[in-house]
Coordinates of C-alpha atoms and ligand atoms in Angstrom, one line a residue:
M1 CA 12.3 105.0 85.5
E2 CA 15.5 105.4 83.4
K3 CA 16.7 102.4 81.9
I4 CA 19.9 100.9 83.1
W5 CA 21.9 98.9 80.6
A6 CA 24.5 96.4 82.0
N7 CA 26.7 93.7 80.5
S8 CA 26.2 90.1 82.0
G9 CA 29.1 88.1 83.2
D10 CA 27.1 85.1 83.6
S11 CA 24.5 83.7 81.2
H12 CA 23.6 80.3 79.7
Y13 CA 22.2 78.7 76.6
L14 CA 21.0 75.2 76.3
E15 CA 21.9 73.1 73.5
S16 CA 18.9 71.3 71.5
D17 CA 17.6 67.9 72.1
T18 CA 19.5 66.9 68.9
F19 CA 22.8 68.7 70.0
W20 CA 25.2 65.6 70.0
S21 CA 24.0 64.2 66.8
D22 CA 24.0 67.7 65.3
C23 CA 27.6 68.3 65.7
L24 CA 29.2 64.9 66.3
P25 CA 29.2 61.7 64.0
P26 CA 27.1 58.9 65.1
A27 CA 29.6 57.0 66.6
L28 CA 30.8 59.3 68.9
A29 CA 27.4 61.0 69.8
E30 CA 25.8 57.5 71.0
R31 CA 28.6 57.7 73.4
M32 CA 27.6 61.2 75.1
P33 CA 26.3 61.6 78.1
R34 CA 22.5 61.3 78.5
S35 CA 19.9 61.2 81.4
V36 CA 16.6 59.0 81.6
R37 CA 14.5 59.8 84.5
D38 CA 13.3 56.6 86.4
E39 CA 9.7 56.1 87.0
D40 CA 9.9 56.5 90.6
G41 CA 10.8 60.3 89.7
R42 CA 13.3 59.9 92.4
H43 CA 16.2 58.7 90.4
E44 CA 17.8 59.1 87.2
T45 CA 20.1 56.8 85.0
I46 CA 23.1 58.3 83.5
H47 CA 24.2 56.6 80.3
V48 CA 27.7 57.5 79.3
D49 CA 30.1 56.1 77.0
G50 CA 29.0 52.5 77.2
R51 CA 28.7 53.0 81.3
S52 CA 25.3 53.4 83.0
F53 CA 24.8 54.4 86.8
Q54 CA 21.7 55.5 88.7
R55 CA 21.7 58.7 90.7
T56 CA 19.0 59.9 93.4
I57 CA 17.9 63.1 91.9
P58 CA 18.3 66.2 94.5
S59 CA 15.1 66.6 96.2
V60 CA 15.3 70.3 95.2
D61 CA 15.0 68.9 91.5
R62 CA 12.3 66.8 92.5
K63 CA 9.8 69.4 93.9
K64 CA 7.8 70.8 91.3
D65 CA 6.3 74.3 91.5
E66 CA 2.7 75.7 90.7
D67 CA 3.3 74.9 87.2
G68 CA 4.2 71.4 87.8
L69 CA 7.8 71.8 86.8
T70 CA 11.1 71.2 88.5
M71 CA 13.8 73.6 89.2
L72 CA 15.8 72.0 86.7
E73 CA 12.9 71.9 84.3
R74 CA 11.8 75.5 84.8
N75 CA 15.8 76.5 83.8
Q76 CA 15.3 74.5 80.7
T77 CA 12.0 75.8 79.6
R78 CA 11.6 79.1 81.1
R79 CA 12.4 81.2 78.0
P80 CA 12.8 80.1 74.3
G81 CA 15.8 82.6 74.2
I82 CA 17.8 79.8 76.4
T83 CA 17.9 78.0 72.5
D84 CA 16.5 80.8 70.2
M85 CA 19.0 83.3 69.7
E86 CA 16.3 85.7 68.1
Q87 CA 14.4 85.3 71.3
R88 CA 17.2 85.7 73.4
L89 CA 18.1 89.2 72.0
A90 CA 14.6 90.4 72.2
D91 CA 15.0 89.3 75.9
L92 CA 18.3 91.0 76.5
D93 CA 16.8 94.3 75.2
Q94 CA 13.8 93.9 77.0
E95 CA 15.6 93.5 80.4
G96 CA 18.5 96.0 79.5
V97 CA 21.3 93.5 79.2
W98 CA 23.7 94.6 76.3
G99 CA 26.6 92.1 76.1
E100 CA 26.5 88.9 78.0
I101 CA 28.8 85.5 78.0
A102 CA 26.7 82.5 77.7
Y103 CA 27.9 79.3 78.9
P104 CA 27.1 75.9 77.7
S105 CA 24.8 73.7 79.6
L106 CA 25.9 70.4 78.5
G107 CA 29.4 70.9 79.2
I108 CA 28.8 70.1 83.0
W109 CA 28.6 66.3 81.5
L110 CA 31.8 66.5 80.1
A111 CA 33.5 65.9 83.5
L112 CA 31.9 62.2 83.4
L113 CA 33.9 61.6 80.1
T114 CA 37.1 59.6 80.9
D115 CA 38.4 58.8 77.4
P116 CA 40.7 61.7 76.0
D117 CA 40.4 61.0 72.4
L118 CA 36.4 61.3 73.0
V119 CA 36.6 64.4 75.1
R120 CA 38.7 66.0 72.4
E121 CA 36.5 65.0 69.6
A122 CA 33.6 66.1 71.6
V123 CA 34.5 69.6 72.2
R124 CA 35.8 70.3 68.9
G125 CA 32.5 69.3 67.5
C126 CA 30.7 71.3 70.1
N127 CA 33.0 74.5 69.3
D128 CA 32.5 74.3 65.6
W129 CA 28.8 73.8 66.0
I130 CA 28.4 77.1 68.2
A131 CA 30.8 79.0 65.7
S132 CA 29.2 78.2 62.9
E133 CA 25.0 78.1 64.5
V134 CA 24.9 80.8 66.9
M135 CA 28.1 82.8 67.2
G136 CA 27.7 85.2 64.3
R137 CA 23.9 86.1 65.5
S138 CA 25.1 89.1 67.4
P139 CA 28.4 90.5 68.8
R140 CA 26.8 91.0 71.7
L141 CA 26.8 87.3 72.5
V142 CA 30.4 85.9 73.9
F143 CA 30.5 82.0 73.9
P144 CA 33.6 80.6 75.7
A145 CA 34.9 77.4 73.8
Q146 CA 35.1 74.1 75.6
V147 CA 38.5 72.4 75.9
S148 CA 39.3 69.0 77.2
M149 CA 41.4 69.1 80.6
L150 CA 42.2 65.3 80.5
R151 CA 45.4 66.4 78.2
V152 CA 47.4 69.3 78.2
E153 CA 48.2 69.1 74.7
D154 CA 44.6 68.8 73.6
A155 CA 43.7 72.0 75.7
I156 CA 46.3 73.8 73.9
E157 CA 45.7 72.8 70.5
E158 CA 41.7 73.5 71.4
T159 CA 42.5 76.8 72.6
Q160 CA 44.5 78.0 69.7
R161 CA 42.0 76.3 67.2
A162 CA 39.0 77.9 69.1
A163 CA 40.9 81.7 68.8
G164 CA 41.1 80.8 65.0
L165 CA 37.1 80.5 64.9
G166 CA 36.9 83.8 66.7
Y167 CA 36.2 82.5 70.4
R168 CA 37.6 85.1 73.0
A169 CA 37.5 82.8 75.9
I170 CA 37.9 79.1 77.4
F171 CA 35.2 77.6 79.6
L172 CA 37.4 75.7 82.5
P173 CA 36.4 73.2 85.1
N174 CA 36.8 74.5 88.6
K175 CA 38.7 71.4 89.2
P176 CA 40.2 68.9 86.7
Q177 CA 38.8 65.3 87.0
D178 CA 40.1 63.0 89.7
G179 CA 43.2 61.6 88.6
V180 CA 44.2 64.8 86.6
P181 CA 46.8 67.3 88.0
D182 CA 45.2 69.9 89.7
L183 CA 45.0 73.7 88.1
N184 CA 48.0 74.6 90.2
D185 CA 50.2 71.6 88.7
E186 CA 53.2 72.7 86.4
S187 CA 52.0 70.6 83.7
W188 CA 49.4 73.3 83.1
K189 CA 51.9 76.1 82.2
P190 CA 51.9 75.8 78.7
L191 CA 48.1 76.2 78.5
W192 CA 48.3 79.4 80.5
A193 CA 51.1 80.6 77.9
A194 CA 48.9 79.6 75.2
A195 CA 45.8 81.1 76.6
E196 CA 47.7 84.5 77.0
E197 CA 48.9 84.1 73.6
A198 CA 45.6 83.6 71.9
G199 CA 43.8 86.5 74.0
M200 CA 41.6 84.1 75.6
V201 CA 40.0 85.0 78.8
L202 CA 39.9 81.7 81.4
T203 CA 36.5 81.6 82.5
F204 CA 34.9 79.6 85.3
H205 CA 31.3 79.2 86.7
I206 CA 30.8 77.8 90.2
G207 CA 28.6 74.7 90.6
F208 CA 29.7 72.8 87.4
E209 CA 30.9 70.3 89.5
P210 CA 28.2 67.5 89.3
A211 CA 29.5 65.2 91.7
D212 CA 29.9 67.8 94.7
L213 CA 26.4 69.4 94.5
V214 CA 24.6 67.4 97.0
A215 CA 26.8 67.6 99.8
H216 CA 24.1 68.2 102.4
R217 CA 20.9 66.7 103.3
G218 CA 18.5 67.3 105.9
P219 CA 17.0 70.9 107.4
G220 CA 18.9 73.7 105.5
G221 CA 20.3 71.5 102.6
A222 CA 19.0 73.4 100.1
V223 CA 20.8 76.7 101.1
M224 CA 23.7 74.7 102.4
N225 CA 23.9 73.1 99.0
W226 CA 24.2 76.6 97.2
I227 CA 26.6 78.0 99.4
E228 CA 28.7 74.6 98.8
A229 CA 28.8 75.3 95.3
S230 CA 30.4 78.8 95.5
W231 CA 33.7 77.6 96.9
G232 CA 34.9 75.8 93.5
G233 CA 35.5 79.0 91.8
Q234 CA 37.1 80.7 94.8
R235 CA 39.6 77.7 94.8
A236 CA 40.3 77.8 91.0
A237 CA 40.9 81.8 91.6
F238 CA 43.4 81.3 94.6
K239 CA 45.0 78.2 93.0
L240 CA 45.8 80.1 89.8
V241 CA 47.2 83.1 91.6
S242 CA 49.4 81.0 94.5
C243 CA 51.1 78.9 91.6
G244 CA 52.3 82.0 89.9
A245 CA 50.3 81.4 86.6
L246 CA 48.7 84.8 86.7
D247 CA 52.0 86.3 87.9
Q248 CA 53.9 84.7 85.0
H249 CA 51.1 86.0 82.7
P250 CA 49.9 89.4 83.1
G251 CA 48.1 89.5 79.9
L252 CA 45.8 86.6 81.4
K253 CA 42.5 87.3 82.7
V254 CA 40.2 85.0 84.7
L255 CA 36.4 85.5 84.7
I256 CA 34.6 83.6 87.8
S257 CA 31.0 83.5 87.1
E258 CA 28.0 83.5 89.8
G259 CA 29.8 83.4 92.9
G260 CA 29.4 86.7 94.0
A261 CA 32.3 89.4 94.3
S262 CA 32.9 90.1 98.0
W263 CA 34.9 87.0 98.5
V264 CA 37.8 88.5 96.4
P265 CA 38.8 90.9 99.2
F266 CA 38.6 88.3 101.9
L267 CA 40.5 86.0 99.8
G268 CA 43.5 88.6 99.1
D269 CA 43.7 89.2 102.8
R270 CA 43.9 85.7 103.6
M271 CA 46.3 85.0 101.0
D272 CA 48.4 88.0 101.5
E273 CA 48.4 86.8 105.5
A274 CA 49.7 83.4 104.4
Y275 CA 52.1 84.5 101.8
R276 CA 54.0 87.1 104.3
Q277 CA 53.6 84.9 107.6
L278 CA 54.6 81.7 106.2
G279 CA 57.0 83.4 104.0
T280 CA 59.8 80.6 104.4
F281 CA 57.5 78.0 103.1
V282 CA 55.9 79.5 100.4
R283 CA 56.9 78.7 96.9
P284 CA 56.8 80.1 94.2
K285 CA 57.8 83.8 95.3
L286 CA 55.6 86.4 93.1
S287 CA 56.6 89.4 92.0
L288 CA 53.4 91.2 93.7
T289 CA 51.3 90.3 96.5
P290 CA 48.6 87.5 95.9
K291 CA 45.9 90.1 96.5
E292 CA 47.5 92.3 94.0
L293 CA 47.4 89.6 91.5
L294 CA 43.9 88.6 92.5
Y295 CA 42.7 92.2 92.1
R296 CA 44.7 92.6 88.7
Q297 CA 43.7 89.4 86.9
V298 CA 40.6 88.1 88.5
Y299 CA 36.8 89.3 87.6
A300 CA 34.2 88.0 89.6
S301 CA 30.3 88.1 88.7
F302 CA 27.2 88.6 91.4
Q303 CA 23.7 89.1 90.3
H304 CA 21.7 89.9 93.9
D305 CA 24.4 90.3 96.5
E306 CA 24.1 93.4 98.4
T307 CA 27.8 93.3 99.4
A308 CA 29.3 93.1 95.8
V309 CA 29.2 96.8 95.2
A310 CA 31.2 97.4 98.4
A311 CA 33.8 95.2 97.3
L312 CA 34.7 98.0 94.9
T313 CA 33.5 101.2 96.7
A314 CA 34.8 99.8 100.4
M315 CA 37.5 97.3 99.3
G316 CA 39.1 98.6 96.3
Y317 CA 38.4 95.6 94.3
R318 CA 37.7 96.8 90.9
N319 CA 37.1 94.1 88.7
V320 CA 33.5 93.7 90.2
V321 CA 31.1 92.3 87.2
W322 CA 27.4 92.3 87.4
G323 CA 25.7 89.1 85.9
S324 CA 22.0 88.2 84.8
D325 CA 22.3 84.8 85.2
Y326 CA 19.9 84.6 82.4
P327 CA 17.7 82.5 82.4
H328 CA 17.8 80.7 85.2
V329 CA 15.4 81.1 88.3
E330 CA 18.2 81.9 90.7
G331 CA 19.0 84.9 88.3
T332 CA 17.5 88.4 87.6
Y333 CA 15.2 87.6 84.4
G334 CA 11.9 89.6 84.7
H335 CA 13.3 91.9 87.5
T336 CA 16.5 93.0 85.9
Q337 CA 15.8 96.8 85.8
E338 CA 14.5 96.4 89.6
T339 CA 17.8 94.6 90.5
L340 CA 20.1 97.4 88.9
H341 CA 17.9 100.5 90.3
G342 CA 18.1 98.5 94.1
L343 CA 22.1 98.2 93.3
F344 CA 23.1 101.4 91.8
D345 CA 20.9 104.2 92.5
D346 CA 22.5 105.2 95.2
Q347 CA 25.8 104.8 93.9
P348 CA 27.9 107.4 91.6
D349 CA 27.6 106.8 88.0
D350 CA 31.4 105.9 87.6
V351 CA 30.7 102.9 90.2
R352 CA 27.7 102.1 88.3
R353 CA 29.5 102.2 84.8
R354 CA 32.4 100.4 85.9
I355 CA 30.5 97.3 87.7
T356 CA 27.7 97.3 84.9
I357 CA 29.7 98.2 81.8
E358 CA 33.3 98.8 82.1
S359 CA 34.8 95.7 83.6
F360 CA 32.9 93.3 81.5
L361 CA 34.4 95.7 78.6
E362 CA 38.1 94.7 79.7
L363 CA 37.4 91.2 79.2
F364 CA 35.3 91.2 76.0
P365 CA 35.8 94.4 74.2
D366 CA 34.1 93.3 71.0
V367 CA 30.5 93.5 72.4
G368 CA 30.6 97.3 72.2
T369 CA 29.1 99.7 74.3
P370 CA 25.3 99.7 75.0
P371 CA 23.2 102.2 73.7
V372 CA 21.8 105.3 75.8
G373 CA 18.4 105.6 74.4
A374 CA 15.8 103.4 72.5
E375 CA 16.8 104.8 68.9
E376 CA 20.3 103.9 69.2
L377 CA 19.4 100.4 70.4
V378 CA 17.2 100.1 66.7
D379 CA 20.7 101.2 64.8
A380 CA 22.6 98.7 67.0
T381 CA 20.9 95.6 66.6
G382 CA 19.5 96.3 63.1
R383 CA 15.8 95.6 64.4
Ligands
MN401 MN1 25.1 81.0 85.9

């Protein structure tokens, strides 16, 4: 079976247990979030910046599999490649994944921090640590910088500083914290200008809203909550289009990871209908239709979705990006080649190339092109 090489628009690394103390001074590290599982196994206590609160662990995270691991534990221990970058590259070679964007895991906790000075220093420490410890391992690994979205001036400063450290993307929340202006607010306009100027891709990952992830309980809850997690990425995309940010900054590119791709044509239709039919109420006016802006500047990654390829072939949406979601259980690790062959064996080469390689390269050209044969792989990685 021919090996299909693909770039991944959705992967993750896990910071080490000592991450906060490795990258922050002790006085700040002790204020960072940590979770302690309560003895009853049903609750955890989150300690964050002098506050503590108890949280019911979602039932999906309490159930143990045949190895006695919860889904969260399995995600965090599944492969050493989630922390060990050499192991990660070996896994990527085995699976046929060339370049990938690797999202932070601890980043989800930043949403719990409300002190702007603390968050500013925390993201600086994280970004410095990643830049010095892991970013240089291989040009195939793209790490998005974290920025504080509590104050626009902090977000701008860190975006510019991270670009200087070699970052090519910033990782943004699908929605800023309560009390902070939403993504469509005019106060963020200087950030969009700064990101475009610095050549930073705006990246979003679905499901990084800790408060919203357990919306449903009872029969069907696991599936229902999974779907619920998809909306945040779609909302981020339609806000950035509707408010004019992408129109005003045509060089700005947006990646929505893990949420599938066929929602983009759907949203485009809905937005165009609103823009046209509600014309007198619509502001700002845009120089292109919302769908054209969505199609031009928003990229969307999927892993298994059967309809994602048709978003390109049947609906003309070209920025479909494949993603492995390595190393999470919902991803393709262990069956990547089977997944890619299932998706693309009946497709023309140009469709396969567009989705597996080229759309990702438009965002991150520095990862280079994957090898076509094993010999070139050895040359390319030096191993
Ligand atoms: Mn993912």
